[in-house]
Short mmCIF file of C-alpha atoms in Angstrom, two decimals:
data_model
loop_
_atom_site.label_atom_id
_atom_site.label_comp_id
_atom_site.label_asym_id
_atom_site.label_seq_id
_atom_site.Cartn_x
_atom_site.Cartn_y
_atom_site.Cartn_z
CA UNK A 13 64.57 150.47 254.59
CA UNK A 14 66.11 153.62 256.12
CA UNK A 15 63.75 156.04 257.84
CA UNK A 16 62.57 158.93 255.67
CA UNK A 17 63.55 162.07 257.59
CA UNK A 18 62.62 164.49 254.80
CA UNK A 19 58.89 165.18 255.01
CA UNK A 20 56.94 167.80 253.06
CA UNK A 21 57.77 170.65 255.46
CA UNK A 22 61.48 169.80 255.44
CA UNK A 23 61.51 169.59 251.64
CA UNK A 24 59.70 172.90 251.27
CA UNK A 25 62.03 174.75 253.66
CA UNK A 26 65.30 172.95 252.83
CA UNK A 27 66.88 175.78 250.84
CA UNK A 28 65.77 178.41 253.35
CA UNK A 29 67.38 176.48 256.20
CA UNK A 30 70.70 175.84 254.41
CA UNK A 31 71.06 178.74 251.95
CA UNK A 32 74.85 178.53 252.04
CA UNK A 33 74.69 175.13 250.30
CA UNK A 34 73.08 176.75 247.25
CA UNK A 35 75.69 179.51 246.93
CA UNK A 36 77.42 179.26 243.52
CA UNK A 37 80.76 179.42 245.34
CA UNK A 38 79.80 176.10 246.99
CA UNK A 39 77.97 174.47 244.09
CA UNK A 40 80.27 175.30 241.17
CA UNK A 41 83.37 173.39 242.40
CA UNK A 42 81.22 170.29 243.03
CA UNK A 43 79.68 170.46 239.56
CA UNK A 44 83.04 171.05 237.89
CA UNK A 45 84.62 168.09 239.70
CA UNK A 46 81.76 165.73 238.83
CA UNK A 47 81.42 166.91 235.23
CA UNK A 48 85.10 166.19 234.68
CA UNK A 49 84.66 162.59 235.83
CA UNK A 50 81.40 162.01 233.96
CA UNK A 51 82.68 163.28 230.62
CA UNK A 52 80.20 162.24 227.96
CA UNK A 53 78.73 159.50 230.16
CA UNK A 54 75.69 159.41 232.41
CA UNK A 55 75.72 160.13 236.16
CA UNK A 56 73.71 158.67 239.03
CA UNK A 57 73.10 160.77 242.15
CA UNK A 58 72.23 158.94 245.36
CA UNK A 59 69.95 161.11 247.47
CA UNK A 60 69.24 163.62 244.72
CA UNK A 61 67.01 165.73 246.96
CA UNK A 62 65.72 168.93 245.40
CA UNK A 63 68.38 168.92 242.68
CA UNK A 64 70.96 171.25 244.23
CA UNK A 65 73.77 169.48 242.33
CA UNK A 66 71.88 167.50 239.70
CA UNK A 67 70.29 170.51 238.00
CA UNK A 68 73.50 172.50 237.37
CA UNK A 69 75.32 169.27 236.44
CA UNK A 70 72.60 168.56 233.88
CA UNK A 71 73.04 172.07 232.50
CA UNK A 72 76.69 171.18 231.91
CA UNK A 73 75.51 168.51 229.47
CA UNK A 74 75.72 165.48 231.79
CA UNK A 75 72.76 163.08 231.69
CA UNK A 76 71.71 162.71 235.33
CA UNK A 77 69.43 160.19 237.01
CA UNK A 78 68.70 160.22 240.73
CA UNK A 79 67.56 157.92 243.51
CA UNK A 80 65.62 159.55 246.35
CA UNK A 81 63.73 158.08 249.30
CA UNK A 82 61.62 161.19 249.94
CA UNK A 83 58.79 161.76 247.49
CA UNK A 84 58.42 165.25 249.00
CA UNK A 85 61.96 166.17 247.99
CA UNK A 86 61.32 164.86 244.48
CA UNK A 87 58.16 166.97 244.28
CA UNK A 88 60.24 170.07 245.06
CA UNK A 89 62.78 169.06 242.41
CA UNK A 90 60.01 168.78 239.83
CA UNK A 91 59.05 172.45 240.33
CA UNK A 92 62.49 173.69 239.20
CA UNK A 93 63.57 174.70 235.70
CA UNK A 94 65.36 171.91 233.87
CA UNK A 95 63.96 169.12 236.05
CA UNK A 96 62.21 167.52 233.08
CA UNK A 97 65.58 166.31 231.80
CA UNK A 98 66.37 164.41 235.02
CA UNK A 99 64.97 160.98 235.78
CA UNK A 100 64.32 159.99 239.39
CA UNK A 101 63.68 156.60 240.96
CA UNK A 102 61.96 156.79 244.35
CA UNK A 103 63.48 154.34 246.82
CA UNK A 104 66.29 153.45 249.18
CA UNK A 105 69.63 154.08 247.44
CA UNK A 106 71.28 151.16 249.25
CA UNK A 107 69.12 148.67 247.37
CA UNK A 108 67.08 150.45 244.68
CA UNK A 109 68.19 149.91 241.09
CA UNK A 110 67.32 152.55 238.50
CA UNK A 111 68.20 150.33 235.54
CA UNK A 112 71.00 150.95 233.08
CA UNK A 113 74.66 151.69 233.76
CA UNK A 114 76.50 154.91 234.53
CA UNK A 115 80.00 156.27 234.14
CA UNK A 116 79.71 158.12 237.44
CA UNK A 117 77.79 157.71 240.69
CA UNK A 118 78.02 160.26 243.47
CA UNK A 119 76.75 161.01 246.93
CA UNK A 120 77.34 164.43 248.49
CA UNK A 121 77.05 166.32 251.77
CA UNK A 122 77.33 163.42 254.22
CA UNK A 123 74.37 161.57 252.72
CA UNK A 124 76.09 158.19 253.22
CA UNK A 125 75.52 158.67 256.97
CA UNK A 126 71.74 158.53 256.43
CA UNK A 127 72.28 154.78 256.17
CA UNK A 128 72.47 154.00 259.88
CA UNK A 129 73.95 150.48 259.82
CA UNK A 130 77.20 149.15 258.42
CA UNK A 131 75.26 146.55 256.43
CA UNK A 132 73.27 149.28 254.66
CA UNK A 133 76.42 151.21 253.82
CA UNK A 134 78.07 148.07 252.44
CA UNK A 135 74.98 147.37 250.33
CA UNK A 136 75.12 150.93 248.99
CA UNK A 137 78.61 150.28 247.59
CA UNK A 138 77.47 146.99 246.08
CA UNK A 139 74.42 148.65 244.55
CA UNK A 140 76.58 151.36 243.02
CA UNK A 141 79.08 148.84 241.65
CA UNK A 142 76.24 146.94 239.99
CA UNK A 143 75.20 150.11 238.14
CA UNK A 144 78.63 151.41 237.13
CA UNK A 145 80.12 150.59 233.77
CA UNK A 146 83.63 149.06 233.84
CA UNK A 147 86.07 151.74 234.94
CA UNK A 148 83.25 153.90 236.32
CA UNK A 149 83.80 156.10 239.37
CA UNK A 150 81.97 156.47 242.68
CA UNK A 151 82.38 159.76 244.59
CA UNK A 152 81.45 160.41 248.21
CA UNK A 153 81.67 163.67 250.14
CA UNK A 154 81.49 163.15 253.90
CA UNK A 155 82.91 164.56 257.10
CA UNK A 156 85.70 162.92 259.07
CA UNK A 157 84.25 161.89 262.46
CA UNK A 158 84.95 164.60 265.01
CA UNK A 159 85.86 162.32 267.88
CA UNK A 160 89.28 163.96 268.32
CA UNK A 161 87.42 167.09 269.43
CA UNK A 162 85.61 165.29 272.25
CA UNK A 163 87.35 165.28 275.65
CA UNK A 164 86.99 162.05 277.66
CA UNK A 165 83.43 161.68 278.86
CA UNK A 166 81.99 164.33 276.53
CA UNK A 167 79.50 163.32 273.84
CA UNK A 168 78.35 166.66 272.38
CA UNK A 169 79.99 168.57 269.51
CA UNK A 170 78.42 171.85 268.27
CA UNK A 171 78.81 172.48 264.54
CA UNK A 172 76.62 175.56 264.02
CA UNK A 173 76.02 178.36 266.50
CA UNK A 174 74.27 181.45 265.11
CA UNK A 175 71.35 183.59 266.29
CA UNK A 176 69.09 181.72 263.84
CA UNK A 177 70.45 178.18 264.00
CA UNK A 178 71.95 175.97 266.69
CA UNK A 179 73.24 172.59 265.56
CA UNK A 180 75.11 169.96 267.53
CA UNK A 181 75.88 166.28 267.29
CA UNK A 182 75.45 163.82 270.12
CA UNK A 183 77.80 160.85 269.75
CA UNK A 184 77.14 157.28 270.81
CA UNK A 185 80.56 155.77 270.22
CA UNK A 186 79.43 152.24 271.10
CA UNK A 187 76.95 152.14 268.20
CA UNK A 188 78.89 154.55 265.92
CA UNK A 189 75.80 156.77 265.67
CA UNK A 190 75.77 160.57 265.81
CA UNK A 191 72.42 162.21 266.48
CA UNK A 192 72.20 165.57 264.73
CA UNK A 193 70.08 168.07 266.65
CA UNK A 194 68.96 171.32 265.04
CA UNK A 195 67.14 174.33 266.49
CA UNK A 196 66.00 177.14 264.20
CA UNK A 197 64.34 180.43 265.07
CA UNK A 198 62.21 181.76 262.22
CA UNK A 199 59.51 184.42 262.46
CA UNK A 200 59.67 184.26 266.23
CA UNK A 201 58.99 180.51 266.31
CA UNK A 202 61.28 177.66 267.34
CA UNK A 203 61.62 174.66 265.04
CA UNK A 204 63.53 171.53 266.01
CA UNK A 205 64.82 168.48 264.16
CA UNK A 206 66.84 165.44 265.29
CA UNK A 207 68.07 162.63 263.06
CA UNK A 208 70.44 159.65 263.51
CA UNK A 209 73.51 159.21 261.32
CA UNK A 210 76.13 156.47 261.16
CA UNK A 211 79.50 158.17 260.99
CA UNK A 212 82.13 156.31 259.03
CA UNK A 213 85.91 156.53 258.71
CA UNK A 214 87.76 156.88 255.39
CA UNK A 215 89.50 153.53 255.83
CA UNK A 216 86.16 151.84 256.51
CA UNK A 217 84.76 153.27 253.28
CA UNK A 218 87.82 151.99 251.40
CA UNK A 219 87.12 148.49 252.71
CA UNK A 220 83.47 148.73 251.66
CA UNK A 221 84.67 149.73 248.20
CA UNK A 222 87.03 146.74 248.02
CA UNK A 223 84.18 144.39 248.99
CA UNK A 224 82.24 145.81 246.03
CA UNK A 225 85.12 145.45 243.56
CA UNK A 226 86.27 149.08 243.60
CA UNK A 227 89.59 150.68 244.54
CA UNK A 228 90.48 154.15 245.79
CA UNK A 229 91.80 156.48 243.07
CA UNK A 230 91.67 159.93 244.71
CA UNK A 231 91.06 161.46 248.12
CA UNK A 232 90.91 165.19 248.71
CA UNK A 233 89.95 167.49 251.56
CA UNK A 234 87.45 169.32 249.31
CA UNK A 235 86.05 169.75 245.82
CA UNK A 236 88.91 172.03 244.78
CA UNK A 237 91.29 169.10 245.30
CA UNK A 238 92.86 170.46 248.46
CA UNK A 239 95.31 167.90 249.93
CA UNK A 240 93.80 165.48 252.43
CA UNK A 241 95.77 165.40 255.69
CA UNK A 242 95.40 164.25 259.26
CA UNK A 243 93.85 167.61 260.10
CA UNK A 244 91.19 167.52 257.37
CA UNK A 245 87.62 167.69 258.67
CA UNK A 246 86.02 166.23 255.53
CA UNK A 247 86.98 164.34 252.41
CA UNK A 248 85.94 163.82 248.81
CA UNK A 249 86.90 160.29 247.81
CA UNK A 250 86.81 158.65 244.38
CA UNK A 251 86.74 154.88 243.88
CA UNK A 252 86.92 153.12 240.52
CA UNK A 253 85.22 149.93 239.44
CA UNK A 254 87.53 147.35 237.92
CA UNK A 255 87.47 146.50 234.25
CA UNK A 256 88.58 149.62 232.39
#
């Protein structure tokens, strides 16, 4: 089972640390994209967290169920308006089955990289395929590995540098692991956090999908369907289960 890196303190301070993720300008395009794919069907969120996406998607009339490893994150979700309409199964989303089938499954903000082995990521696709109805879609939002930005011999890539927050990734290219290091200054105190992530290429994800009986239908550089190119730093990919 993957390590749970979201303890009670992290869950309680999650929105304060990443307030930009909760901005309607960020959330609304995600919800619109997913609602369009879900239609009148049900949706399954892998790594539902505190409900950043699930709650507004539910308000759009989509029935949402989530899988979440961290009971502390689920506890925070349960304090929010509208949470009573969302079911949550606590467990590892690579192997945990919530029961039932869904028209849509989705996984946002690089959460696939929390599975730190290729086997776990492959099992995630298989788990999703087992819970999608025929013709159902699986959506992943994840960054494109930043290795092009690393000169020979360099292993560090900063991604956030502000007076309040320093974030950088430390790459181990032999194991395909990026360690995300964070330093926050809040109320005159320093808080640190480091977690491992398995970065994964778009073509590798496509192969995982094929192993699970799904094929790529769309790939965009963002939730507003910006074209995906060789210069894109992230992608939103949509695979479809066979049988529709």
